[in-house]
Coordinates of N, CA and C in Angstrom, one line a residue:
M1 N 1.0 -0.8 0.2 CA 0.0 -0.1 0.0 C 1.0 1.6 -0.1
V2 N 0.3 2.3 -1.3 CA 1.4 3.5 -1.2 C 0.8 4.7 -0.2
D3 N 1.6 5.3 0.5 CA 1.5 6.4 1.4 C 1.4 7.4 0.5
L4 N -0.1 8.1 1.2 CA -0.5 9.3 0.0 C 0.3 10.4 0.2
N5 N 0.9 10.7 1.2 CA 2.0 11.6 0.8 C 3.0 11.3 0.3
T6 N 3.5 9.9 0.4 CA 4.6 9.9 -0.7 C 3.6 9.9 -2.4
K7 N 2.4 9.9 -2.9 CA 2.3 10.0 -4.0 C 2.0 11.7 -4.4
E8 N 1.8 12.4 -3.3 CA 1.9 13.7 -3.6 C 3.1 14.4 -3.5
I9 N 4.2 13.7 -3.2 CA 5.6 14.0 -3.2 C 6.0 14.0 -3.9
N10 N 5.7 12.9 -4.9 CA 5.8 12.7 -6.2 C 5.4 13.5 -7.3
E11 N 4.2 13.6 -6.9 CA 3.3 14.2 -8.6 C 4.2 16.1 -8.1
E12 N 4.4 16.1 -7.2 CA 4.8 17.5 -7.1 C 6.4 17.7 -7.7
Q13 N 7.0 16.7 -7.6 CA 8.7 16.9 -8.1 C 8.2 16.6 -9.6
K14 N 6.9 15.9 -10.1 CA 6.7 15.9 -11.7 C 6.5 17.0 -12.2
S15 N 5.8 17.8 -11.4 CA 5.1 19.0 -11.9 C 6.1 20.0 -11.9
N16 N 7.5 19.7 -10.6 CA 8.4 20.8 -10.5 C 9.6 20.7 -11.4
D17 N 9.6 19.2 -12.3 CA 10.3 18.9 -13.3 C 9.9 19.4 -14.6
V18 N 8.5 19.0 -15.1 CA 7.8 20.1 -16.3 C 8.0 21.4 -16.0
N19 N 8.0 22.0 -14.9 CA 7.8 23.4 -14.7 C 9.2 24.2 -15.3
S20 N 10.5 23.1 -14.7 CA 11.8 23.8 -15.0 C 12.5 23.3 -16.3
E21 N 11.4 22.7 -17.5 CA 11.8 22.1 -18.6 C 11.0 23.0 -18.9
I22 N 10.0 23.3 -18.9 CA 9.1 24.7 -19.6 C 10.0 26.1 -19.5
G23 N 10.5 26.2 -17.8 CA 11.7 27.5 -18.0 C 12.6 27.6 -18.9
K24 N 12.9 26.4 -19.0 CA 14.1 26.6 -20.1 C 13.8 26.7 -21.4
Q25 N 12.5 26.6 -21.9 CA 12.1 26.3 -23.2 C 11.7 28.1 -23.4
Y26 N 11.2 28.9 -22.1 CA 10.8 29.9 -22.2 C 11.2 30.7 -21.0
P27 N 12.5 31.3 -21.3 CA 13.2 32.3 -20.3 C 12.5 33.0 -20.3
D28 N 11.8 33.7 -20.9 CA 11.1 35.3 -20.2 C 10.2 35.1 -20.0
C29 N 9.2 33.9 -19.7 CA 8.1 33.6 -18.9 C 8.3 32.9 -17.4
I30 N 7.1 33.1 -16.4 CA 7.2 32.7 -15.3 C 5.8 31.7 -15.1
T31 N 6.2 30.7 -15.0 CA 5.1 29.2 -15.0 C 4.6 29.5 -13.6
I32 N 2.6 29.7 -13.5 CA 1.8 29.7 -12.6 C 0.6 28.6 -13.1
E33 N 0.6 27.8 -11.8 CA -0.3 26.6 -12.2 C -0.3 25.9 -13.6
R34 N 1.3 25.8 -14.1 CA 1.5 25.3 -15.7 C 0.5 26.2 -16.6
E35 N 0.8 27.4 -16.3 CA 0.1 28.3 -17.4 C 1.5 29.4 -17.5
K36 N 1.8 29.4 -19.0 CA 2.7 30.3 -19.0 C 2.7 31.7 -18.9
I37 N 3.0 32.8 -18.1 CA 2.9 33.7 -18.5 C 3.8 34.7 -18.8
P38 N 3.9 35.7 -19.4 CA 5.3 36.5 -19.5 C 5.6 37.4 -18.9
V39 N 6.7 37.5 -19.0 CA 7.5 38.2 -17.6 C 7.0 40.0 -18.0
S40 N 6.6 40.4 -19.0 CA 6.1 41.4 -19.6 C 5.1 41.5 -18.7
V41 N 4.1 40.8 -19.1 CA 2.7 41.0 -18.5 C 2.5 41.2 -16.9
L42 N 3.7 40.9 -16.3 CA 3.5 40.8 -14.9 C 3.9 42.4 -14.8
Q43 N 5.3 43.0 -15.2 CA 5.6 44.2 -15.1 C 4.7 45.3 -15.5
L44 N 3.8 44.7 -16.0 CA 2.6 46.1 -16.5 C 1.6 45.9 -15.9
S45 N 0.9 45.0 -14.9 CA 0.4 44.9 -14.2 C 0.3 45.2 -13.2
Y46 N 2.0 45.3 -12.6 CA 1.5 45.8 -10.9 C 1.9 47.2 -11.3
P47 N 2.2 48.2 -12.1 CA 1.8 49.6 -12.1 C 0.6 49.6 -12.6
L48 N -0.5 49.1 -13.2 CA -1.5 49.4 -13.7 C -2.2 48.7 -12.4
S49 N -2.5 48.0 -11.8 CA -3.1 47.6 -10.4 C -3.1 48.8 -9.4
K50 N -1.6 49.9 -9.3 CA -1.3 50.8 -8.4 C -2.1 52.0 -9.1
I51 N -2.2 52.1 -10.3 CA -3.1 53.0 -10.7 C -4.6 52.8 -10.6
A52 N -5.3 51.6 -10.9 CA -6.8 51.0 -10.5 C -6.6 51.4 -9.0
N53 N -5.8 51.0 -8.1 CA -6.2 51.1 -6.6 C -6.4 52.6 -6.5
I54 N -5.6 53.7 -7.2 CA -5.6 55.3 -7.0 C -6.9 55.8 -7.5
L55 N -7.3 55.0 -8.6 CA -8.4 55.9 -9.0 C -9.9 55.1 -8.1
L56 N -9.5 54.1 -7.7 CA -10.7 53.5 -6.8 C -10.9 54.8 -5.6
W57 N -9.8 55.0 -5.3 CA -9.5 55.9 -4.1 C -10.7 57.2 -4.2
I58 N -9.6 57.7 -5.4 CA -10.4 58.7 -5.6 C -11.8 58.4 -5.9
G59 N -12.1 57.9 -6.7 CA -13.9 57.5 -6.8 C -14.9 57.3 -5.2
E60 N -14.2 56.5 -4.5 CA -14.7 56.3 -3.3 C -14.6 57.8 -2.5
S61 N -13.7 59.0 -2.8 CA -13.6 59.9 -1.9 C -15.0 60.7 -2.2
I62 N -14.9 61.2 -3.9 CA -16.0 61.3 -4.4 C -17.3 61.3 -4.4
I63 N -17.5 59.9 -3.9 CA -19.0 59.4 -3.5 C -19.1 59.9 -2.1
V64 N -18.1 59.6 -1.2 CA -18.4 60.2 0.2 C -18.7 61.5 0.2
F65 N -18.2 62.6 -0.4 CA -18.0 64.0 -0.3 C -19.5 64.3 -0.9
L66 N -20.4 63.7 -1.7 CA -20.8 64.3 -2.6 C -22.6 63.1 -1.2
A67 N -22.4 61.9 -1.1 CA -23.2 61.6 -0.1 C -23.1 62.5 1.1
S68 N -22.1 63.0 1.7 CA -21.7 63.5 3.0 C -23.4 65.3 2.3
T69 N -22.6 65.8 1.2 CA -23.2 66.9 0.9 C -24.8 66.6 0.8
I70 N -25.4 65.3 0.0 CA -26.6 65.1 0.0 C -27.1 64.8 1.0
E71 N -26.7 65.0 2.2 CA -27.2 64.5 3.3 C -27.6 65.8 4.3
R72 N -26.4 66.4 4.0 CA -26.4 68.2 4.7 C -27.9 68.4 4.3
E73 N -28.0 69.1 2.8 CA -29.0 69.6 2.1 C -30.0 68.9 2.4
Y74 N -30.4 67.8 2.5 CA -31.5 67.2 2.9 C -31.9 67.6 4.4
H75 N -31.2 67.7 5.4 CA -31.1 68.0 6.4 C -31.8 69.4 6.7
Q76 N -30.9 70.3 6.0 CA -31.6 71.8 5.9 C -33.0 72.0 5.2
L77 N -33.0 71.2 4.2 CA -34.4 71.4 3.7 C -35.4 70.6 4.6
Y78 N -35.3 69.7 5.1 CA -36.2 69.3 6.3 C -36.2 69.8 7.5
K79 N -35.4 70.4 8.1 CA -35.5 71.8 8.6 C -36.4 72.9 8.7
S80 N -36.1 73.2 7.0 CA -37.0 74.5 6.9 C -38.2 74.3 6.7
H81 N -38.6 72.9 6.3 CA -39.9 72.9 5.5 C -40.6 72.7 7.1
W82 N -40.3 71.9 8.5 CA -40.9 72.4 9.5 C -41.0 73.5 10.1
K83 N -40.1 74.2 9.5 CA -39.8 75.4 10.4 C -41.3 76.5 9.5
N84 N -41.4 76.0 8.2 CA -42.1 76.7 7.7 C -43.7 76.3 8.2
Q85 N -43.7 74.9 8.2 CA -45.3 74.6 8.3 C -45.9 74.8 10.1
L86 N -44.6 75.3 10.9 CA -44.8 76.2 12.3 C -45.8 77.2 11.7
M87 N -44.5 77.8 11.1 CA -44.8 79.1 11.1 C -46.9 79.5 10.1
L88 N -46.9 78.6 9.9 CA -48.0 78.0 8.8 C -49.6 78.3 10.2
Y89 N -48.8 77.7 10.8 CA -50.0 77.0 12.3 C -49.9 77.7 13.5
S90 N -49.0 78.8 13.1 CA -49.0 79.9 14.3 C -49.7 80.9 14.0
V91 N -49.6 81.0 12.7 CA -50.7 82.5 12.6 C -52.0 82.3 12.7

């Protein structure tokens, strides 16, 4: 009976051998889960992800600013409405 750990170790060793052969064939590629990814893609994706994070932060800041402005305007309108109602009833 073969131990399960031995099977896993053998499978991992085989995948390491395959990955090293792929690395020899494509030196400018990185292998992730047996997918060949060009290094140039990884070099581009990092700055793009940073730019995307900055744009998301700016967008969230704008949304928070607009929401607080709208809420403030709503409360002012609500207060003025009730002041007008009280003035009508007091006359």
